[in-house]
CSV table of C-alpha atoms and ligand atoms in Angstrom, one decimal:
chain,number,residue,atom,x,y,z
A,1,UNK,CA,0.0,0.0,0.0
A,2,UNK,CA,1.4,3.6,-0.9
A,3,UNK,CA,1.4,6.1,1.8
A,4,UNK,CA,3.6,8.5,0.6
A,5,UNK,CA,1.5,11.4,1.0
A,6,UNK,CA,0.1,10.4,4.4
A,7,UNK,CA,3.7,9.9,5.6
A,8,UNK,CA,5.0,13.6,4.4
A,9,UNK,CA,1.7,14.9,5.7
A,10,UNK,CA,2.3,13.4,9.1
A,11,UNK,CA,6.1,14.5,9.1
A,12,UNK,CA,5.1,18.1,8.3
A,13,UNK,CA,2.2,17.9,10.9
A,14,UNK,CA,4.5,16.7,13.8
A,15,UNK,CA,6.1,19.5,13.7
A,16,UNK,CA,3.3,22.2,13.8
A,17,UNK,CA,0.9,20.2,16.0
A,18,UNK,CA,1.5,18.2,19.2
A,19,UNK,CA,2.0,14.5,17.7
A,20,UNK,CA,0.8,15.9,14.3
A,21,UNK,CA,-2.7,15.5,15.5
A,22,UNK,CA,-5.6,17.4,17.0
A,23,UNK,CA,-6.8,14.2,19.1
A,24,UNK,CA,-4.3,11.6,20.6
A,25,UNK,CA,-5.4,8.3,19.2
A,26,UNK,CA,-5.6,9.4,15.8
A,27,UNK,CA,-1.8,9.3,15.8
A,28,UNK,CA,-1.8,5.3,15.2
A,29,UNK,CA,1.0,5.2,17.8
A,30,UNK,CA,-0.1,2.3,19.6
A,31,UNK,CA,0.1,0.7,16.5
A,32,UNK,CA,3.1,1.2,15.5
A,33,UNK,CA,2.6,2.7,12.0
A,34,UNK,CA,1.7,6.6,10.5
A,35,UNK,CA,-1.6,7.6,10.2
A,36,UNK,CA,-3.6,8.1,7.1
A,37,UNK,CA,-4.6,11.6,5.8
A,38,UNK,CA,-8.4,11.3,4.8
A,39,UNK,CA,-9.2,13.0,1.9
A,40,UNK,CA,-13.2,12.0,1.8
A,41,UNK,CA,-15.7,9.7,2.6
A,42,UNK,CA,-18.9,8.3,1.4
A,43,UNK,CA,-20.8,5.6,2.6
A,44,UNK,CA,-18.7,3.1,4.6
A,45,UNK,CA,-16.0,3.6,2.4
A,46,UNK,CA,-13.3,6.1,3.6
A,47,UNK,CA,-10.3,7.6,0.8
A,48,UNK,CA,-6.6,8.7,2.2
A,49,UNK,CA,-4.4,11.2,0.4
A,50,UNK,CA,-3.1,8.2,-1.8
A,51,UNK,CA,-6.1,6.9,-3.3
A,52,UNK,CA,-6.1,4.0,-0.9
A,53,UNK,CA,-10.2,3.0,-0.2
A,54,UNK,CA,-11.1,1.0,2.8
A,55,UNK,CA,-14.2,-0.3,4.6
A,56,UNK,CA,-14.6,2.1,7.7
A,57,UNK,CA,-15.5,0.8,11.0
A,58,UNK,CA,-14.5,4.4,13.1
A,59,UNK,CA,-17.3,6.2,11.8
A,60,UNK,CA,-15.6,9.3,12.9
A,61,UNK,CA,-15.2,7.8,16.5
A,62,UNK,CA,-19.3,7.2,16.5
A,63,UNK,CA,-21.2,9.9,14.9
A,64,UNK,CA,-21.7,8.4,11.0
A,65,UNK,CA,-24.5,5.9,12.2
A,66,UNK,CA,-25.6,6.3,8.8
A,67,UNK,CA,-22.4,6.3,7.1
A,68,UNK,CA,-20.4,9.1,5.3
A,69,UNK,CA,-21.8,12.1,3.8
A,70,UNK,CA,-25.7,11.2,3.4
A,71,UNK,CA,-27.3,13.2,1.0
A,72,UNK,CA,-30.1,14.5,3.7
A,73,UNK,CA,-27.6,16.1,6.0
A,74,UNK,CA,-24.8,17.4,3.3
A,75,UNK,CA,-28.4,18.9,1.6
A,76,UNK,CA,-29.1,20.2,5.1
A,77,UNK,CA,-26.2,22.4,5.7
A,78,UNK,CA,-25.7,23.2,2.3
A,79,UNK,CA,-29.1,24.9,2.7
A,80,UNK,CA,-28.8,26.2,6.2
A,81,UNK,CA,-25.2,27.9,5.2
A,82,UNK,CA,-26.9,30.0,2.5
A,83,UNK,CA,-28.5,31.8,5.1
A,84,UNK,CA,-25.5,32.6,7.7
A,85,UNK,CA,-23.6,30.4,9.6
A,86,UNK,CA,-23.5,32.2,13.2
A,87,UNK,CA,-25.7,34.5,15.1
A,88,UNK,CA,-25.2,34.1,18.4
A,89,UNK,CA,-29.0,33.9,18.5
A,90,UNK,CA,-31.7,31.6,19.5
A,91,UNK,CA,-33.2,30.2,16.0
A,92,UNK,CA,-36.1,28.2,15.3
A,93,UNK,CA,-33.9,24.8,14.4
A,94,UNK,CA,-32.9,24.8,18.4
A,95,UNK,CA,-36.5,24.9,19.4
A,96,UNK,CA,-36.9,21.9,17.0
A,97,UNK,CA,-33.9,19.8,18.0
A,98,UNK,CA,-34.9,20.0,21.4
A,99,UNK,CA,-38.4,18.7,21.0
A,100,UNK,CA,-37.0,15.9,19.2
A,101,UNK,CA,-34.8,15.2,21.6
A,102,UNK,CA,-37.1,15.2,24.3
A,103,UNK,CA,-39.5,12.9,22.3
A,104,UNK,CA,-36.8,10.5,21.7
A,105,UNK,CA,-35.2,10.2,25.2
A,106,UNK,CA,-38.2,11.1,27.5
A,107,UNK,CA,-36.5,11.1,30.6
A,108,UNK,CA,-34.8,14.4,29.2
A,109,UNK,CA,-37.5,17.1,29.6
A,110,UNK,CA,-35.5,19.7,29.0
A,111,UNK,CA,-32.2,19.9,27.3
A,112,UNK,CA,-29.1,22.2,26.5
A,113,UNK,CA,-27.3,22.0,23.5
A,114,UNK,CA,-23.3,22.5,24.1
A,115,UNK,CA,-20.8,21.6,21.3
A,116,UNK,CA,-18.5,18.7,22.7
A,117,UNK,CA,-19.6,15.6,24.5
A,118,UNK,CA,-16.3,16.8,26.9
A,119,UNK,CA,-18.9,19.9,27.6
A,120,UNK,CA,-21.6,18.0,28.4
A,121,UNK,CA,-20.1,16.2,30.9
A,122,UNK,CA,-18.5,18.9,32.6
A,123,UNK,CA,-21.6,20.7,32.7
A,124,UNK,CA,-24.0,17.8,34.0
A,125,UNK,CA,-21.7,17.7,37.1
A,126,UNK,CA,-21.4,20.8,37.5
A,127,UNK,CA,-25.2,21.1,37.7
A,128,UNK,CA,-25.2,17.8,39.7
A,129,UNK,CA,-22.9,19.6,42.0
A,130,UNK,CA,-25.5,22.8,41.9
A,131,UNK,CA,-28.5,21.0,42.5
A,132,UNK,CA,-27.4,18.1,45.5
A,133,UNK,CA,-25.0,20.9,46.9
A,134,UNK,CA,-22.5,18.1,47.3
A,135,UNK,CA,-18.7,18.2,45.7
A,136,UNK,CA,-17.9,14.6,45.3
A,137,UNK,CA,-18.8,12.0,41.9
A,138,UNK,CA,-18.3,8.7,41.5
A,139,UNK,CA,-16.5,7.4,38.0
A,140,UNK,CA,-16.0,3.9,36.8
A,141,UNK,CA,-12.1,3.0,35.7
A,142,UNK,CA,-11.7,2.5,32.2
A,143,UNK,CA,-14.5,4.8,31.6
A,144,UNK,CA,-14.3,7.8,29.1
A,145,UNK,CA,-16.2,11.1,29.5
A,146,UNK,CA,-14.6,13.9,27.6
A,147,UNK,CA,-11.3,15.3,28.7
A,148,UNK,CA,-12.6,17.7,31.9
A,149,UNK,CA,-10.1,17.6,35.0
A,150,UNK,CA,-12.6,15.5,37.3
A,151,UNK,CA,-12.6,12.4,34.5
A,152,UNK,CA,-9.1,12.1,33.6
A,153,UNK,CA,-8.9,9.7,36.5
A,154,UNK,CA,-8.5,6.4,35.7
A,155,UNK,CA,-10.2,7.5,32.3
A,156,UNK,CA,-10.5,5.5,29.3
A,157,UNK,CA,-10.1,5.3,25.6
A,158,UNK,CA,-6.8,7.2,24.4
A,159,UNK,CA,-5.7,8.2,28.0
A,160,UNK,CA,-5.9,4.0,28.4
A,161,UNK,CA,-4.5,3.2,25.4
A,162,UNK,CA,-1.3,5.6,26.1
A,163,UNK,CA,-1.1,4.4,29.4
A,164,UNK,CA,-2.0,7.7,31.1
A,165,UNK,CA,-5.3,6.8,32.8
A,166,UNK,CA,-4.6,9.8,35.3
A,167,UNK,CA,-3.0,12.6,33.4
A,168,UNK,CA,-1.0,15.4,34.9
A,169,UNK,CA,-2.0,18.6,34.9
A,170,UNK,CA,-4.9,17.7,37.2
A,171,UNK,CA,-5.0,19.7,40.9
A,172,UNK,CA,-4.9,17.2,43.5
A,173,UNK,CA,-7.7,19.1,45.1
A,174,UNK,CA,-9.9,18.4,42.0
A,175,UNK,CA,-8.9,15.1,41.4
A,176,UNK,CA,-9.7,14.1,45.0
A,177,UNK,CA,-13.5,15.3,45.0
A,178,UNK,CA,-13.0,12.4,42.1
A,179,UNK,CA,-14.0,8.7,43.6
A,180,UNK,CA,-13.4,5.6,41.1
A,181,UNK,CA,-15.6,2.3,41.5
A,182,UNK,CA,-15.4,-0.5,39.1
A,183,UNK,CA,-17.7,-1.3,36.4
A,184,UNK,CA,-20.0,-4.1,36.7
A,185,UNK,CA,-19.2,-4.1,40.6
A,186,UNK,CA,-21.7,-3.1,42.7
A,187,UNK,CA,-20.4,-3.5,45.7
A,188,UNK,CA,-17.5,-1.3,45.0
A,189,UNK,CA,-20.2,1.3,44.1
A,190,UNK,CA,-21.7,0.8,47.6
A,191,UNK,CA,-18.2,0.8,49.5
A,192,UNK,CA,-17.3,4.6,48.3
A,193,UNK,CA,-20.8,5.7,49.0
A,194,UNK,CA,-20.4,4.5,52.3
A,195,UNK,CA,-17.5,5.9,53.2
A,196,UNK,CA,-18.7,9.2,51.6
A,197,UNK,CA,-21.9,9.4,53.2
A,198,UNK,CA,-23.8,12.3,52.2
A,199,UNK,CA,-21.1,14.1,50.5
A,200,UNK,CA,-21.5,12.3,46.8
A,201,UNK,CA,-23.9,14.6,44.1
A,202,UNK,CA,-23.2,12.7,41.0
A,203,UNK,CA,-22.5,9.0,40.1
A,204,UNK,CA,-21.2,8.8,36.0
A,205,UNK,CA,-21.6,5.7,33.9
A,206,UNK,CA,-21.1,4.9,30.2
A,207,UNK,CA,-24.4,2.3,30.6
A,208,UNK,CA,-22.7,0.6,27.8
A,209,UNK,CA,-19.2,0.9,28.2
A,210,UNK,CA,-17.0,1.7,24.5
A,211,UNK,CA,-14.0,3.6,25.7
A,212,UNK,CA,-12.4,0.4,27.1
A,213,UNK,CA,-13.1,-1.4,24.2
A,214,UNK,CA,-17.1,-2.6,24.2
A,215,UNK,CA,-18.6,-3.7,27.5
A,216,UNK,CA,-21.8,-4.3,28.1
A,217,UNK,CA,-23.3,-3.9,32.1
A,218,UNK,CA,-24.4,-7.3,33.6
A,219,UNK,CA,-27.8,-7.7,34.1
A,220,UNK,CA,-29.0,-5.6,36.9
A,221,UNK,CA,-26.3,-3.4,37.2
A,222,UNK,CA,-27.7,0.1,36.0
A,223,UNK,CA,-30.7,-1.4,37.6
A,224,UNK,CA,-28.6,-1.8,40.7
A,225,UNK,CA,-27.1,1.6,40.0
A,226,UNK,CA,-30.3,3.7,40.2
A,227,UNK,CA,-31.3,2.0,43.4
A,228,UNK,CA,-28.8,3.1,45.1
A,229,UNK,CA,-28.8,6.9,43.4
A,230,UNK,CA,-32.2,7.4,44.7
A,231,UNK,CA,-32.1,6.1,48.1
A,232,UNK,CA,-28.4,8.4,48.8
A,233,UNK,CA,-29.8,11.4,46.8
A,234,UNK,CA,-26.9,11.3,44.6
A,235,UNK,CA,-28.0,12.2,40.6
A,236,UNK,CA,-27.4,9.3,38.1
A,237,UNK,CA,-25.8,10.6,34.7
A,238,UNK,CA,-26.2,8.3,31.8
A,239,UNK,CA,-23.4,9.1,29.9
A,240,UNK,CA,-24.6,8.6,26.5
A,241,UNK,CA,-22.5,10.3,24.1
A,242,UNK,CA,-21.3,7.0,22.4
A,243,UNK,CA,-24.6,5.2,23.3
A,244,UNK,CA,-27.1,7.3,22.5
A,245,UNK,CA,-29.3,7.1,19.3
A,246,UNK,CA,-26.3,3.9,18.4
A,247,UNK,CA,-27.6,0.9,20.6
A,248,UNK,CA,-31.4,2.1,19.9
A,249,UNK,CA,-32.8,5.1,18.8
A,250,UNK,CA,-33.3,6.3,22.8
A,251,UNK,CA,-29.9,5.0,24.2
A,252,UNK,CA,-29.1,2.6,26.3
A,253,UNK,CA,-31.6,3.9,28.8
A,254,UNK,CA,-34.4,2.7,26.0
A,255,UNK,CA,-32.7,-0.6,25.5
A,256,UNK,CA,-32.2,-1.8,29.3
A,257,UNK,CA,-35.3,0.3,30.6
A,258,UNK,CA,-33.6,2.5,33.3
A,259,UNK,CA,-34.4,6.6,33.5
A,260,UNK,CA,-31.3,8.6,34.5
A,261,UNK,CA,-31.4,11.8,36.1
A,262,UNK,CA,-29.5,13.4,33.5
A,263,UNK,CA,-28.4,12.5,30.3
A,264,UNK,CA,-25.9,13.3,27.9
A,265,UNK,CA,-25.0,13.3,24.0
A,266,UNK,CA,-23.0,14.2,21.5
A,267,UNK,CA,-21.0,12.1,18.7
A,268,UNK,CA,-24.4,11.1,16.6
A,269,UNK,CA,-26.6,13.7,17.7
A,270,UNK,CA,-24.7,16.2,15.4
A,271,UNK,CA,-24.7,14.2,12.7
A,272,UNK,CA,-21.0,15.1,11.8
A,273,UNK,CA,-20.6,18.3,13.2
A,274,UNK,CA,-19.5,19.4,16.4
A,275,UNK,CA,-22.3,18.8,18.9
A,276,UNK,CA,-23.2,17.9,22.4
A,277,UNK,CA,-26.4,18.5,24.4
A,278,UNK,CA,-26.8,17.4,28.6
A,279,UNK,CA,-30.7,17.1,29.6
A,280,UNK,CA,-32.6,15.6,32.1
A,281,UNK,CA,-35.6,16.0,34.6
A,282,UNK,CA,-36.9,20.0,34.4
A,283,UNK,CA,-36.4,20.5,37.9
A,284,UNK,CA,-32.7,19.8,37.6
A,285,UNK,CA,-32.4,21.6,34.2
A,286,UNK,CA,-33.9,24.7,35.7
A,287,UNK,CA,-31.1,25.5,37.6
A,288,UNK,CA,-28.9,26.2,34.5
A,289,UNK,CA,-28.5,30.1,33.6
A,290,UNK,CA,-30.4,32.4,33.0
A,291,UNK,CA,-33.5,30.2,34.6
A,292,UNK,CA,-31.4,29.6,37.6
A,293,UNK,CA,-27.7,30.4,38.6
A,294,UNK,CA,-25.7,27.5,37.6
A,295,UNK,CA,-23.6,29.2,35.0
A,296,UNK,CA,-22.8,27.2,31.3
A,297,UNK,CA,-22.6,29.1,27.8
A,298,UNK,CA,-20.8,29.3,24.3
A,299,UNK,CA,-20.7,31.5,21.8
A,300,UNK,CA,-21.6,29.4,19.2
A,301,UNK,CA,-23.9,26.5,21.2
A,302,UNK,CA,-26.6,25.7,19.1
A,303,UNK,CA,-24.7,26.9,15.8
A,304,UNK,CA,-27.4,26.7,12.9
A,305,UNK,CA,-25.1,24.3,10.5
A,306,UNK,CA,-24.6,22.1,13.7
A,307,UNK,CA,-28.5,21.9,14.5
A,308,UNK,CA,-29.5,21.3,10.9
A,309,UNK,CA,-27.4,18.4,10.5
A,310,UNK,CA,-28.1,16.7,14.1
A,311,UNK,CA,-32.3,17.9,13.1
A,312,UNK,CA,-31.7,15.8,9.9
A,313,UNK,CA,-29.8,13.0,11.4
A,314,UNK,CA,-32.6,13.0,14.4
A,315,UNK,CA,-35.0,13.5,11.9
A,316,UNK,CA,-34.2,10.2,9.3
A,317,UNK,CA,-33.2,7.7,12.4
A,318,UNK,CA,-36.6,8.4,14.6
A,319,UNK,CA,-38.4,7.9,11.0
A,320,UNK,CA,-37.1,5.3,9.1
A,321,UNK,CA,-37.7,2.0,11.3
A,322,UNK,CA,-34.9,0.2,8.6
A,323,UNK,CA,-32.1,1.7,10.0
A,324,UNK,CA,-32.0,-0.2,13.8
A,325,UNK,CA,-33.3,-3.5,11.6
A,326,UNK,CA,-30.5,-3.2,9.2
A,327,UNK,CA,-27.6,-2.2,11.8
A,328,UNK,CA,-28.3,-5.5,14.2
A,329,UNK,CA,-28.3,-7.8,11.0
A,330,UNK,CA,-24.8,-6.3,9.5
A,331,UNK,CA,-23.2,-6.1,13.0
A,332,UNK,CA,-24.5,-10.1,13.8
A,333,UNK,CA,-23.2,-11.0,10.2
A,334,UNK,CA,-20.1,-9.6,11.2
A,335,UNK,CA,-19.7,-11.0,14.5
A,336,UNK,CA,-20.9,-14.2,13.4
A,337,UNK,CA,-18.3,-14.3,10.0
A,338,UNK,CA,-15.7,-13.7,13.0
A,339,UNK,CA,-16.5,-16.7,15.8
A,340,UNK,CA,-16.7,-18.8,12.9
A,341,UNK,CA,-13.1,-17.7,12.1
A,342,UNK,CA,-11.9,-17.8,15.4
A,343,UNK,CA,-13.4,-21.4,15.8
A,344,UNK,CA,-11.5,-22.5,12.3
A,345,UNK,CA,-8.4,-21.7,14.4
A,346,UNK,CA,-9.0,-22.8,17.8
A,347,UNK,CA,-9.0,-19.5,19.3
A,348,UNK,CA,-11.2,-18.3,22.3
A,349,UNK,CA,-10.6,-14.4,22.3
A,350,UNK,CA,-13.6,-12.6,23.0
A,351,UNK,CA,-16.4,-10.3,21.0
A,352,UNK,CA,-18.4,-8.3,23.1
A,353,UNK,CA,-21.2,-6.9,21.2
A,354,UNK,CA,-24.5,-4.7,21.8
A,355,UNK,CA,-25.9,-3.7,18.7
A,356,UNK,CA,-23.7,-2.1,16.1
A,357,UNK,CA,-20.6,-1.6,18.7
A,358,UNK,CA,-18.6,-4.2,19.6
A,359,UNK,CA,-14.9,-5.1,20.3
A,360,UNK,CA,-12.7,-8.7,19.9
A,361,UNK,CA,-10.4,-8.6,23.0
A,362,UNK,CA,-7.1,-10.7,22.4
A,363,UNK,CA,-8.0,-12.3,25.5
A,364,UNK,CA,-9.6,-15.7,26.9
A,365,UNK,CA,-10.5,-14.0,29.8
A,366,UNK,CA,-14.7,-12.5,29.9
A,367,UNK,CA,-14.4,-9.0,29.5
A,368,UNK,CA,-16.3,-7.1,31.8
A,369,UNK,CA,-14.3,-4.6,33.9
A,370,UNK,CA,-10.9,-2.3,33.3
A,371,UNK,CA,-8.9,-5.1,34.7
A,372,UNK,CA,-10.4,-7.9,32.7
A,373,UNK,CA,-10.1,-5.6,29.6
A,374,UNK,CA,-6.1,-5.2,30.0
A,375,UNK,CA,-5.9,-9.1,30.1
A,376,UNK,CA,-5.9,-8.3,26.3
A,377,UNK,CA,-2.8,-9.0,24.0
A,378,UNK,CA,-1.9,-5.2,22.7
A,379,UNK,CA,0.9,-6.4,20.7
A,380,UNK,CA,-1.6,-8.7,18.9
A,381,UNK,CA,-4.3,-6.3,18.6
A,382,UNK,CA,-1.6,-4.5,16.5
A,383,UNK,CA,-0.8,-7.0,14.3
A,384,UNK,CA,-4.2,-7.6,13.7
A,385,UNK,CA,-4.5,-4.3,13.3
A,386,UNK,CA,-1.9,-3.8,10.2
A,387,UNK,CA,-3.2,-6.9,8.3
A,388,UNK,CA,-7.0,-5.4,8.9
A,389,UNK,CA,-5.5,-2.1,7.3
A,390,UNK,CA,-3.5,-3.2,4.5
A,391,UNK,CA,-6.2,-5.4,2.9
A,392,UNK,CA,-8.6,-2.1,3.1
A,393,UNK,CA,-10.4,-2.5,6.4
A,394,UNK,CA,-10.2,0.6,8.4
A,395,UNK,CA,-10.4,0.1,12.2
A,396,UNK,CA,-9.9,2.0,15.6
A,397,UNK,CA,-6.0,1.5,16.1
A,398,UNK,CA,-6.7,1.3,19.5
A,399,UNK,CA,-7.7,-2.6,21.4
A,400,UNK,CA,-10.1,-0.5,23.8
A,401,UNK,CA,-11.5,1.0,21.6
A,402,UNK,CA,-15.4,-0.1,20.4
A,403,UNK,CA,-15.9,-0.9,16.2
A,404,UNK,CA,-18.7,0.7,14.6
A,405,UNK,CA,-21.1,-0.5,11.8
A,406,UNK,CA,-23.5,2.0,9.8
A,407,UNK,CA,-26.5,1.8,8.5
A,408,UNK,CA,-24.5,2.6,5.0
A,409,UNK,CA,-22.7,-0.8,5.2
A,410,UNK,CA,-23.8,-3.3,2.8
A,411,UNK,CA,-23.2,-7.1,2.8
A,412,UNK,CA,-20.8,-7.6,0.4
A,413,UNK,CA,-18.8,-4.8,3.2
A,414,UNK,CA,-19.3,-7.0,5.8
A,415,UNK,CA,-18.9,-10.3,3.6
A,416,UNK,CA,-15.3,-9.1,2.5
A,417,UNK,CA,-14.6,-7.5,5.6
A,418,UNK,CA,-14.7,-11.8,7.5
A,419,UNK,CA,-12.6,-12.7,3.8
A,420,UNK,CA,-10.4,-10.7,5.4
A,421,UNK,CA,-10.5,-11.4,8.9
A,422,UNK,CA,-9.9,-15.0,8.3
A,423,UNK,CA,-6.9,-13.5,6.3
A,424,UNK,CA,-5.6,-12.1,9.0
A,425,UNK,CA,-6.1,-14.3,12.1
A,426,UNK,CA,-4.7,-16.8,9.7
A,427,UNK,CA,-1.2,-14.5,9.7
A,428,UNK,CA,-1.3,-13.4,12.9
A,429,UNK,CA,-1.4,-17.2,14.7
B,1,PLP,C1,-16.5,10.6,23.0
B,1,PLP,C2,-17.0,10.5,24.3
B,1,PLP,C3,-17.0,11.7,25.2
B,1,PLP,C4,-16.3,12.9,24.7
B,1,PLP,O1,-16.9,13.6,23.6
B,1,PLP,P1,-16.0,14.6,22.8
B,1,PLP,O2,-17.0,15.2,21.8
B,1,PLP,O3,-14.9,13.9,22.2
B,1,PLP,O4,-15.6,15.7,23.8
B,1,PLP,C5,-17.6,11.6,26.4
B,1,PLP,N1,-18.2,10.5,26.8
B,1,PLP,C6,-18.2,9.4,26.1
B,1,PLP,C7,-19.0,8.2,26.6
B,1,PLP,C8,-17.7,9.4,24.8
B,1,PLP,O5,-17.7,8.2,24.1
């Protein structure tokens, strides 16, 4: 494969931007090889610099549920531009996004559109922290919510990948209102709040863990979780900013029946652009300026060309009851195509899947926790990873890191996506 444009790229990039990169696992470093520059994508099909095409399974880290550049959204803010692109203004599309929203995930009656899911985080504790009048939260290692000081503790996705699960830079005064519990482990839930009596506001989940790789909560868990939430007064955050609108149209809360007490988004909700939102129950919500004191803004939340292409996105997903249908029978073809591979060859590494995200960990071991997740060979994740790559499949160069399939993804994808699994476990045992 010829990557002699990516590789200048990333040569001329490292030395203008930290890495050569504007977000850490995009540098392919725990991989071992240089990134590719993407020149465009359609579909499930992704184009680098060279003319290289592969079969994306990133989805821009989430958001292309309906794979690249669909005509309805690129139409949408084609349109919207026409008309301005900023004005610092409420419009009409924000009052429309929200009552989507709100129809979709009714345990959000009222929601706040920010642009990052890292804001949306940071700003549902904060309002956690406004409404209980508590300081502390609890966290789950290995779990991912946005890069705010509180959550790079024992954080997830690139800060595990890089082995920095508690970055510096962090206050030890902030970092200690910061408690970690372990996923899937209730009792460790119940042993912080214990010891923290009365002084916890907010407990944070990813319901379906994807930024440790894909790890779904065992049964009762978030069931478990919410118990607990209500009886301590401490406010349950879904974080759903990988989940939401992916595993069903209203989240994991939809699919495992359980209402947080705030919720929040991003990734698919903006439908490619830059978009997050945090909602909940109105009484909590009201306390966010100007209709109470909690103080959260931005200049351009609720950008038209953002909101036009999230409405759209919203808009096709909530209609069209082919697009859940189609993503659960390409993701169980895939998953299938894969255990029979790893069957062929005797192998017993694991696929952890809930709907269209999922993750083979290079372990025997269950995966179900951060400790159970680094069982996982790395070095053979990377192998696997170059001989996914260089016969056109383009994955997350990261083991804990969740695979996505779109809507857009079509069975011959999927079909020569296990040709070339088999390809590669075959090279790589
Ligand atoms: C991606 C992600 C975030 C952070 O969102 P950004 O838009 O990257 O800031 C937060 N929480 C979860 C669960 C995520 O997957």
């Amino acid at each position: 494969m010829n990557t002699s444009k990516s590789d200048t790229l990333f040569e001329k990039a490292k030395q203008l931007i930290p890495g050569g990169v504007n977000s850490p696992v995009r540098a392919f470093k725990s991989v071992g090889t240089n990134p590719l520059f993407i020149q465009k994508a359609k579909g499930s099909k992704l184009w680098d610099a060279d003319g290289n095409e592969f079969i994306d399974y990133v989805g821009s880290w989430g958001p292309m549920l309906l794979g690249h550049s669909h005509p309805k959204i690129i139409e949408a803010i084609k349109k919207t531009a026409e008309n301005g692109t900023s004005f610092g203004a409420p419009t009409e599309l924000e009052v429309m996004i929200a009552e989507l929203i709100t129809k979709i995930m009714p345990s959000i009656e009222m929601v706040r559109m920010v642009n990052s899911g890292t804001e949306a985080t940071m700003s549902a504790i904060r309002l956690a922290r406004a409404y209980t009048g508590k300081d502390k939260m609890i966290k789950f290692e290995g779990c991912y919510h946005g890069h705010g000081d509180s959550f790079l503790i024992k954080a997830g996705s690139g800060a595990m990948t890089f082995g920095v699960p508690d970055s510096p830079g962090i206050p030890k005064g902030i970092a200690d209102y910061t408690l970690t519990a372990r996923f899937n482990d209730i009792a460790s839930v119940e042993e912080l709040i214990s010891k923290n009596k009365s002084e916890i506001a907010a407990l944070i989940v990813e319901p379906v863990v994807g930024n440790m790789g894909c790890i779904p909560p065992r049964e009762n868990f978030l069931k478990q979780l919410r118990q607990l939430c209500t009886r301590e007064n401490i406010v349950l955050i879904f974080d759903e900013v990988m989940t939401g609108f992916r595993i069903s149209l209203g989240g994991a809360q939809e699919l495992y029946k359980i209402k947080p007490d705030i919720t929040t988004l991003g990734k698919i909700i903006g439908g490619g652009l830059p978009v997050g939102a945090y909602g909940g129950k109105k009484e909590i919500m009201q306390l966010v300026s100007p209709s109470g004191p909690m103080y959260q803004a931005g200049t351009l939340s609720g950008n038209p060309l953002a909101m036009a292409a999230g409405f759209e996105m919203l808009s096709i997903i909530s209609q069209d009851k082919s697009v859940y249908k189609i993503l659960e029978e390409r993701s169980a073809q895939l998953e299938n195509g894969m255990r029979e591979t790893l069957q062929k060859f005797s192998l017993n590494y694991r696929i952890n899947r809930v709907g269209s995200m999922f993750t083979l960990f290079f372990t025997d071991k269950e995966v179900f926790d951060y400790d159970s997740a680094k069982t996982s060979d790395t070095k053979k994740f990377a192998l696997y990873f170059n001989e996914m790559l260089m016969q056109g499949i383009y994955l997350a160069p990261s083991q804990f890191e969740a695979a996505f399939v779109s809507a857009a993804h079509s069975t011959e994808d999927i079909e020569k996506t296990n040709r070339a699994f088999a390809e590669a476990i075959k090279n790589i045992t």
